[in-house]
Amino acid sequence: MDAHRKPRFPVISTGRRGTAYASAVLREGLPAIIAAVAEPVQQHGSFGKKYVWGDGESQEDQAF
């Protein structure tokens, strides 16, 4: 599926619930993108790397 047509999920909270939602998308192989994370900046790190932007840096619209 074209990346522009995949459903995009913003995740609010990097706690248990947000991690459960993001990991379910990956685990189930859903054709979706974890598009953004809304959480205090100091908590974006490991969640963002694992589910949103990978090894690169976050884009302006991926973390807030």
mmCIF file of N, CA and C in Angstrom:
data_model
loop_
_atom_site.group_PDB
_atom_site.id
_atom_site.type_symbol
_atom_site.label_atom_id
_atom_site.label_comp_id
_atom_site.label_asym_id
_atom_site.label_seq_id
_atom_site.Cartn_x
_atom_site.Cartn_y
_atom_site.Cartn_z
ATOM 1 N N MET A 1 0.849 -1.179 0.000
ATOM 2 C CA MET A 1 0.000 0.000 0.000
ATOM 3 C C MET A 1 0.890 1.236 0.000
ATOM 4 N N ASP A 2 0.529 2.220 -0.813
ATOM 5 C CA ASP A 2 1.242 3.480 -0.913
ATOM 6 C C ASP A 2 1.248 4.172 0.453
ATOM 7 N N ALA A 3 2.409 4.690 0.874
ATOM 8 C CA ALA A 3 2.535 5.336 2.185
ATOM 9 C C ALA A 3 1.568 6.498 2.356
ATOM 10 N N HIS A 4 1.189 7.164 1.262
ATOM 11 C CA HIS A 4 0.257 8.287 1.354
ATOM 12 C C HIS A 4 -1.177 7.827 1.610
ATOM 13 N N ARG A 5 -1.459 6.547 1.408
ATOM 14 C CA ARG A 5 -2.815 6.042 1.587
ATOM 15 C C ARG A 5 -2.972 5.247 2.880
ATOM 16 N N LYS A 6 -1.883 4.978 3.573
ATOM 17 C CA LYS A 6 -1.963 4.219 4.816
ATOM 18 C C LYS A 6 -2.615 5.054 5.910
ATOM 19 N N PRO A 7 -3.434 4.436 6.758
ATOM 20 C CA PRO A 7 -3.982 5.163 7.908
ATOM 21 C C PRO A 7 -2.844 5.618 8.824
ATOM 22 N N ARG A 8 -2.958 6.795 9.357
ATOM 23 C CA ARG A 8 -1.934 7.351 10.252
ATOM 24 C C ARG A 8 -2.526 7.495 11.646
ATOM 25 N N PHE A 9 -1.788 6.998 12.626
ATOM 26 C CA PHE A 9 -2.232 7.068 14.013
ATOM 27 C C PHE A 9 -1.332 7.991 14.806
ATOM 28 N N PRO A 10 -1.869 9.084 15.352
ATOM 29 C CA PRO A 10 -1.092 9.847 16.325
ATOM 30 C C PRO A 10 -1.274 9.165 17.685
ATOM 31 N N VAL A 11 -0.235 9.097 18.466
ATOM 32 C CA VAL A 11 -0.313 8.462 19.784
ATOM 33 C C VAL A 11 -0.172 9.541 20.847
ATOM 34 N N ILE A 12 -1.141 9.597 21.741
ATOM 35 C CA ILE A 12 -1.092 10.527 22.855
ATOM 36 C C ILE A 12 -0.723 9.709 24.079
ATOM 37 N N SER A 13 0.447 9.952 24.583
ATOM 38 C CA SER A 13 1.005 9.268 25.744
ATOM 39 C C SER A 13 1.911 8.126 25.310
ATOM 40 N N THR A 14 3.097 8.122 25.887
ATOM 41 C CA THR A 14 4.042 7.039 25.625
ATOM 42 C C THR A 14 4.022 6.016 26.747
ATOM 43 N N GLY A 15 2.984 6.073 27.567
ATOM 44 C CA GLY A 15 2.837 5.119 28.662
ATOM 45 C C GLY A 15 2.319 3.781 28.163
ATOM 46 N N ARG A 16 1.713 3.036 29.055
ATOM 47 C CA ARG A 16 1.243 1.688 28.712
ATOM 48 C C ARG A 16 0.242 1.678 27.561
ATOM 49 N N ARG A 17 -0.719 2.568 27.599
ATOM 50 C CA ARG A 17 -1.762 2.559 26.567
ATOM 51 C C ARG A 17 -1.190 2.936 25.192
ATOM 52 N N GLY A 18 -0.430 4.004 25.122
ATOM 53 C CA GLY A 18 0.162 4.414 23.854
ATOM 54 C C GLY A 18 1.091 3.356 23.292
ATOM 55 N N THR A 19 1.895 2.759 24.160
ATOM 56 C CA THR A 19 2.803 1.691 23.726
ATOM 57 C C THR A 19 2.019 0.477 23.260
ATOM 58 N N ALA A 20 0.936 0.145 23.935
ATOM 59 C CA ALA A 20 0.115 -0.999 23.516
ATOM 60 C C ALA A 20 -0.479 -0.763 22.132
ATOM 61 N N TYR A 21 -0.979 0.441 21.869
ATOM 62 C CA TYR A 21 -1.549 0.749 20.555
ATOM 63 C C TYR A 21 -0.477 0.664 19.468
ATOM 64 N N ALA A 22 0.648 1.303 19.703
ATOM 65 C CA ALA A 22 1.710 1.327 18.692
ATOM 66 C C ALA A 22 2.277 -0.064 18.443
ATOM 67 N N SER A 23 2.507 -0.822 19.497
ATOM 68 C CA SER A 23 3.074 -2.160 19.311
ATOM 69 C C SER A 23 2.085 -3.091 18.617
ATOM 70 N N ALA A 24 0.788 -2.899 18.848
ATOM 71 C CA ALA A 24 -0.222 -3.730 18.175
ATOM 72 C C ALA A 24 -0.219 -3.484 16.669
ATOM 73 N N VAL A 25 -0.047 -2.240 16.260
ATOM 74 C CA VAL A 25 0.021 -1.933 14.828
ATOM 75 C C VAL A 25 1.193 -2.673 14.197
ATOM 76 N N LEU A 26 2.353 -2.629 14.837
ATOM 77 C CA LEU A 26 3.530 -3.319 14.296
ATOM 78 C C LEU A 26 3.384 -4.835 14.378
ATOM 79 N N ARG A 27 2.973 -5.324 15.513
ATOM 80 C CA ARG A 27 2.874 -6.766 15.741
ATOM 81 C C ARG A 27 1.897 -7.422 14.766
ATOM 82 N N GLU A 28 0.779 -6.780 14.522
ATOM 83 C CA GLU A 28 -0.247 -7.353 13.655
ATOM 84 C C GLU A 28 0.022 -7.093 12.178
ATOM 85 N N GLY A 29 1.068 -6.332 11.885
ATOM 86 C CA GLY A 29 1.408 -6.059 10.501
ATOM 87 C C GLY A 29 0.351 -5.232 9.781
ATOM 88 N N LEU A 30 -0.337 -4.377 10.522
ATOM 89 C CA LEU A 30 -1.375 -3.549 9.920
ATOM 90 C C LEU A 30 -0.763 -2.557 8.930
ATOM 91 N N PRO A 31 -1.455 -2.288 7.841
ATOM 92 C CA PRO A 31 -0.948 -1.317 6.872
ATOM 93 C C PRO A 31 -1.199 0.105 7.372
ATOM 94 N N ALA A 32 -0.494 0.487 8.407
ATOM 95 C CA ALA A 32 -0.705 1.788 9.039
ATOM 96 C C ALA A 32 0.637 2.369 9.458
ATOM 97 N N ILE A 33 0.620 3.648 9.764
ATOM 98 C CA ILE A 33 1.817 4.360 10.196
ATOM 99 C C ILE A 33 1.534 5.005 11.546
ATOM 100 N N ILE A 34 2.443 4.810 12.511
ATOM 101 C CA ILE A 34 2.387 5.571 13.756
ATOM 102 C C ILE A 34 3.005 6.913 13.377
ATOM 103 N N ALA A 35 2.180 7.940 13.256
ATOM 104 C CA ALA A 35 2.594 9.186 12.621
ATOM 105 C C ALA A 35 3.164 10.232 13.565
ATOM 106 N N ALA A 36 2.771 10.217 14.831
ATOM 107 C CA ALA A 36 3.208 11.268 15.735
ATOM 108 C C ALA A 36 3.031 10.825 17.175
ATOM 109 N N VAL A 37 3.736 11.518 18.064
ATOM 110 C CA VAL A 37 3.593 11.253 19.488
ATOM 111 C C VAL A 37 3.415 12.586 20.211
ATOM 112 N N ALA A 38 2.419 12.648 21.086
ATOM 113 C CA ALA A 38 2.179 13.847 21.881
ATOM 114 C C ALA A 38 2.491 13.516 23.334
ATOM 115 N N GLU A 39 3.567 14.068 23.820
ATOM 116 C CA GLU A 39 4.058 13.780 25.163
ATOM 117 C C GLU A 39 5.135 14.808 25.473
ATOM 118 N N PRO A 40 5.423 15.096 26.739
ATOM 119 C CA PRO A 40 6.534 16.009 27.027
ATOM 120 C C PRO A 40 7.811 15.555 26.312
ATOM 121 N N VAL A 41 8.568 16.516 25.805
ATOM 122 C CA VAL A 41 9.727 16.242 24.958
ATOM 123 C C VAL A 41 10.682 15.212 25.552
ATOM 124 N N GLN A 42 10.962 15.265 26.825
ATOM 125 C CA GLN A 42 11.914 14.337 27.429
ATOM 126 C C GLN A 42 11.448 12.883 27.368
ATOM 127 N N GLN A 43 10.172 12.646 27.076
ATOM 128 C CA GLN A 43 9.654 11.282 27.021
ATOM 129 C C GLN A 43 9.471 10.780 25.586
ATOM 130 N N HIS A 44 9.784 11.591 24.587
ATOM 131 C CA HIS A 44 9.629 11.185 23.190
ATOM 132 C C HIS A 44 10.645 10.133 22.771
ATOM 133 N N GLY A 45 11.859 10.243 23.249
ATOM 134 C CA GLY A 45 13.011 9.487 22.809
ATOM 135 C C GLY A 45 12.836 8.059 22.367
ATOM 136 N N SER A 46 12.768 7.126 23.296
ATOM 137 C CA SER A 46 12.749 5.707 22.936
ATOM 138 C C SER A 46 11.463 5.325 22.219
ATOM 139 N N PHE A 47 10.337 5.886 22.606
ATOM 140 C CA PHE A 47 9.076 5.581 21.928
ATOM 141 C C PHE A 47 9.130 6.059 20.479
ATOM 142 N N GLY A 48 9.566 7.286 20.291
ATOM 143 C CA GLY A 48 9.655 7.845 18.941
ATOM 144 C C GLY A 48 10.576 7.044 18.049
ATOM 145 N N LYS A 49 11.730 6.666 18.582
ATOM 146 C CA LYS A 49 12.672 5.857 17.793
ATOM 147 C C LYS A 49 12.078 4.510 17.417
ATOM 148 N N LYS A 50 11.391 3.902 18.334
ATOM 149 C CA LYS A 50 10.861 2.562 18.085
ATOM 150 C C LYS A 50 9.662 2.565 17.153
ATOM 151 N N TYR A 51 8.767 3.549 17.290
ATOM 152 C CA TYR A 51 7.501 3.500 16.569
ATOM 153 C C TYR A 51 7.284 4.579 15.514
ATOM 154 N N VAL A 52 7.954 5.730 15.620
ATOM 155 C CA VAL A 52 7.606 6.837 14.735
ATOM 156 C C VAL A 52 8.696 7.161 13.725
ATOM 157 N N TRP A 53 9.847 7.660 14.159
ATOM 158 C CA TRP A 53 10.836 8.146 13.204
ATOM 159 C C TRP A 53 12.056 7.256 13.034
ATOM 160 N N GLY A 54 12.143 6.165 13.752
ATOM 161 C CA GLY A 54 13.268 5.244 13.553
ATOM 162 C C GLY A 54 14.579 5.817 14.046
ATOM 163 N N ASP A 55 15.647 5.565 13.319
ATOM 164 C CA ASP A 55 16.980 5.991 13.754
ATOM 165 C C ASP A 55 17.285 7.450 13.460
ATOM 166 N N GLY A 56 16.478 8.089 12.623
ATOM 167 C CA GLY A 56 16.711 9.492 12.297
ATOM 168 C C GLY A 56 16.172 10.423 13.369
ATOM 169 N N GLU A 57 16.096 11.682 13.019
ATOM 170 C CA GLU A 57 15.549 12.695 13.914
ATOM 171 C C GLU A 57 14.060 12.874 13.627
ATOM 172 N N SER A 58 13.306 13.293 14.624
ATOM 173 C CA SER A 58 11.876 13.530 14.410
ATOM 174 C C SER A 58 11.669 14.750 13.528
ATOM 175 N N GLN A 59 10.630 14.710 12.729
ATOM 176 C CA GLN A 59 10.236 15.860 11.919
ATOM 177 C C GLN A 59 9.348 16.758 12.772
ATOM 178 N N GLU A 60 9.156 17.965 12.340
ATOM 179 C CA GLU A 60 8.383 18.942 13.108
ATOM 180 C C GLU A 60 6.973 18.442 13.453
ATOM 181 N N ASP A 61 6.354 17.690 12.551
ATOM 182 C CA ASP A 61 4.968 17.237 12.778
ATOM 183 C C ASP A 61 4.875 15.858 13.414
ATOM 184 N N GLN A 62 5.997 15.298 13.869
ATOM 185 C CA GLN A 62 5.976 13.969 14.471
ATOM 186 C C GLN A 62 6.019 13.973 15.975
ATOM 187 N N ALA A 63 6.398 15.041 16.579
ATOM 188 C CA ALA A 63 6.512 15.093 18.036
ATOM 189 C C ALA A 63 6.032 16.443 18.538
ATOM 190 N N PHE A 64 5.113 16.408 19.491
ATOM 191 C CA PHE A 64 4.603 17.640 20.080
ATOM 192 C C PHE A 64 4.029 17.366 21.436
#
